[in-house]
Amino acid sequence: MNLDLRGRVALVTGAARGVGARIAERFAEHGAAVYAADIDAQAALELKRIRKRSFSTDNQEFMSGVVCIAVPVQGPRNGHVCAGLAISAAEARLTLAGVKRFLSDLREAAGKLSRSLVEDSR
């Protein structure tokens, strides 16, 4: 889908997670000025931080005893994020700081995947 939303303003409610977050991301990718609103202000701020630094972490929020770091994989359509690449580990074996040591390797692998997706789409 080729949307040109430059010069448009979007107010997205429920934008901290789930469908609302995906809608806000898509509108922004297509050029809209997005105002994201959510009851969970902390989650909205965390989402903004994740987008800025281009990686996310999970310090046992999803599953007790498991830590994770993830980076985006960009697809062939204007560099939009189409997937994520992550490393998860039992915290007993590797702490959150330990999985963060793999960030540069993850970014490199995600870059290779992105380039491969672009080449395959030609």
mmCIF file of C-alpha atoms in Angstrom:
data_model
loop_
_atom_site.group_PDB
_atom_site.id
_atom_site.type_symbol
_atom_site.label_atom_id
_atom_site.label_comp_id
_atom_site.label_asym_id
_atom_site.label_seq_id
_atom_site.Cartn_x
_atom_site.Cartn_y
_atom_site.Cartn_z
ATOM 1 C CA MET A 1 0.000 0.000 0.000
ATOM 2 C CA ASN A 2 1.434 3.355 -0.980
ATOM 3 C CA LEU A 3 0.022 6.020 1.320
ATOM 4 C CA ASP A 4 1.271 9.573 1.293
ATOM 5 C CA LEU A 5 0.300 11.115 4.607
ATOM 6 C CA ARG A 6 2.781 13.992 4.541
ATOM 7 C CA GLY A 7 1.175 17.138 5.870
ATOM 8 C CA ARG A 8 -1.518 15.146 7.666
ATOM 9 C CA VAL A 9 -2.006 14.887 11.427
ATOM 10 C CA ALA A 10 -3.130 11.671 13.110
ATOM 11 C CA LEU A 11 -4.333 11.236 16.685
ATOM 12 C CA VAL A 12 -4.045 7.567 17.624
ATOM 13 C CA THR A 13 -5.565 6.372 20.879
ATOM 14 C CA GLY A 14 -4.376 3.175 22.543
ATOM 15 C CA ALA A 15 -1.025 3.793 20.875
ATOM 16 C CA ALA A 16 1.241 2.325 23.554
ATOM 17 C CA ARG A 17 0.841 -1.265 22.416
ATOM 18 C CA GLY A 18 -0.915 -3.674 20.120
ATOM 19 C CA VAL A 19 -2.992 -2.507 17.175
ATOM 20 C CA GLY A 20 -2.849 1.151 18.251
ATOM 21 C CA ALA A 21 0.962 1.067 18.305
ATOM 22 C CA ARG A 22 1.098 -0.520 14.841
ATOM 23 C CA ILE A 23 -1.314 2.086 13.440
ATOM 24 C CA ALA A 24 0.750 4.923 14.919
ATOM 25 C CA GLU A 25 3.949 3.416 13.452
ATOM 26 C CA ARG A 26 2.401 2.984 10.003
ATOM 27 C CA PHE A 27 1.003 6.512 9.883
ATOM 28 C CA ALA A 28 4.407 7.902 10.911
ATOM 29 C CA GLU A 29 6.187 5.738 8.313
ATOM 30 C CA HIS A 30 3.926 7.259 5.661
ATOM 31 C CA GLY A 31 4.739 10.814 6.721
ATOM 32 C CA ALA A 32 1.946 11.793 9.119
ATOM 33 C CA ALA A 33 2.611 13.848 12.235
ATOM 34 C CA VAL A 34 1.387 11.360 14.845
ATOM 35 C CA TYR A 35 0.090 12.242 18.270
ATOM 36 C CA ALA A 36 -0.050 9.046 20.300
ATOM 37 C CA ALA A 37 -2.367 8.847 23.283
ATOM 38 C CA ASP A 38 -2.795 6.049 25.779
ATOM 39 C CA ILE A 39 -4.051 5.516 29.301
ATOM 40 C CA ASP A 40 -0.696 3.868 30.068
ATOM 41 C CA ALA A 41 1.579 6.921 29.806
ATOM 42 C CA GLN A 42 4.638 4.924 30.934
ATOM 43 C CA ALA A 43 4.157 2.410 28.111
ATOM 44 C CA ALA A 44 3.794 5.236 25.580
ATOM 45 C CA LEU A 45 7.046 6.821 26.794
ATOM 46 C CA GLU A 46 8.837 3.456 26.666
ATOM 47 C CA LEU A 47 7.639 2.907 23.098
ATOM 48 C CA LYS A 48 9.057 6.311 22.139
ATOM 49 C CA ARG A 49 12.422 5.406 23.741
ATOM 50 C CA ILE A 50 12.484 2.043 21.926
ATOM 51 C CA ARG A 51 11.888 3.696 18.549
ATOM 52 C CA LYS A 52 14.633 6.258 19.212
ATOM 53 C CA ARG A 53 17.301 3.715 20.161
ATOM 54 C CA SER A 54 16.138 1.049 17.640
ATOM 55 C CA PHE A 55 16.178 -1.874 20.044
ATOM 56 C CA SER A 56 14.076 -3.196 22.881
ATOM 57 C CA THR A 57 14.699 -5.294 25.939
ATOM 58 C CA ASP A 58 12.621 -7.586 28.087
ATOM 59 C CA ASN A 59 13.807 -7.988 31.661
ATOM 60 C CA GLN A 60 11.470 -10.774 32.764
ATOM 61 C CA GLU A 61 8.337 -8.756 31.908
ATOM 62 C CA PHE A 62 7.014 -11.386 29.507
ATOM 63 C CA MET A 63 8.277 -14.525 31.214
ATOM 64 C CA SER A 64 9.742 -14.846 34.665
ATOM 65 C CA GLY A 65 13.424 -15.777 34.575
ATOM 66 C CA VAL A 66 13.944 -14.875 30.886
ATOM 67 C CA VAL A 67 15.730 -11.801 29.498
ATOM 68 C CA CYS A 68 15.727 -10.671 25.880
ATOM 69 C CA ILE A 69 17.018 -8.032 23.466
ATOM 70 C CA ALA A 70 15.520 -7.415 20.005
ATOM 71 C CA VAL A 71 16.214 -5.262 16.945
ATOM 72 C CA PRO A 72 14.055 -4.435 13.920
ATOM 73 C CA VAL A 73 14.477 -6.017 10.493
ATOM 74 C CA GLN A 74 13.554 -3.676 7.665
ATOM 75 C CA GLY A 75 11.761 -5.005 4.632
ATOM 76 C CA PRO A 76 11.856 -4.117 0.947
ATOM 77 C CA ARG A 77 9.023 -1.568 1.147
ATOM 78 C CA ASN A 78 10.685 1.756 1.904
ATOM 79 C CA GLY A 79 12.611 0.276 4.805
ATOM 80 C CA HIS A 80 9.513 -0.387 6.909
ATOM 81 C CA VAL A 81 9.994 -2.763 9.797
ATOM 82 C CA CYS A 82 8.733 -6.191 8.760
ATOM 83 C CA ALA A 83 10.176 -8.398 11.512
ATOM 84 C CA GLY A 84 12.322 -8.486 14.593
ATOM 85 C CA LEU A 85 15.439 -10.418 15.489
ATOM 86 C CA ALA A 86 15.944 -11.319 19.150
ATOM 87 C CA ILE A 87 18.112 -13.183 21.605
ATOM 88 C CA SER A 88 16.482 -14.597 24.728
ATOM 89 C CA ALA A 89 18.187 -16.380 27.599
ATOM 90 C CA ALA A 90 17.424 -17.763 31.004
ATOM 91 C CA GLU A 91 18.525 -15.107 33.461
ATOM 92 C CA ALA A 92 20.299 -17.780 35.484
ATOM 93 C CA ARG A 93 22.684 -18.184 32.522
ATOM 94 C CA LEU A 94 22.833 -14.647 31.115
ATOM 95 C CA THR A 95 21.718 -11.343 32.654
ATOM 96 C CA LEU A 96 20.099 -8.476 30.755
ATOM 97 C CA ALA A 97 23.511 -6.776 30.650
ATOM 98 C CA GLY A 98 24.871 -10.002 29.189
ATOM 99 C CA VAL A 99 22.354 -10.154 26.340
ATOM 100 C CA LYS A 100 23.003 -6.456 25.617
ATOM 101 C CA ARG A 101 26.571 -7.424 24.686
ATOM 102 C CA PHE A 102 25.062 -9.053 21.566
ATOM 103 C CA LEU A 103 23.439 -5.810 20.353
ATOM 104 C CA SER A 104 26.022 -5.049 17.661
ATOM 105 C CA ASP A 105 25.899 -8.642 16.385
ATOM 106 C CA LEU A 106 22.092 -8.527 16.292
ATOM 107 C CA ARG A 107 22.136 -5.231 14.404
ATOM 108 C CA GLU A 108 24.633 -6.638 11.906
ATOM 109 C CA ALA A 109 22.521 -9.763 11.354
ATOM 110 C CA ALA A 110 19.338 -7.670 11.013
ATOM 111 C CA GLY A 111 21.102 -5.499 8.436
ATOM 112 C CA LYS A 112 22.090 -8.580 6.431
ATOM 113 C CA LEU A 113 18.528 -9.895 6.578
ATOM 114 C CA SER A 114 17.187 -6.504 5.467
ATOM 115 C CA ARG A 115 19.576 -6.357 2.507
ATOM 116 C CA SER A 116 18.656 -9.928 1.549
ATOM 117 C CA LEU A 117 14.937 -9.089 1.635
ATOM 118 C CA VAL A 118 15.509 -6.079 -0.593
ATOM 119 C CA GLU A 119 17.593 -8.094 -3.069
ATOM 120 C CA ASP A 120 15.040 -10.930 -3.145
ATOM 121 C CA SER A 121 12.223 -8.508 -3.921
ATOM 122 C CA ARG A 122 13.882 -7.273 -7.107
#
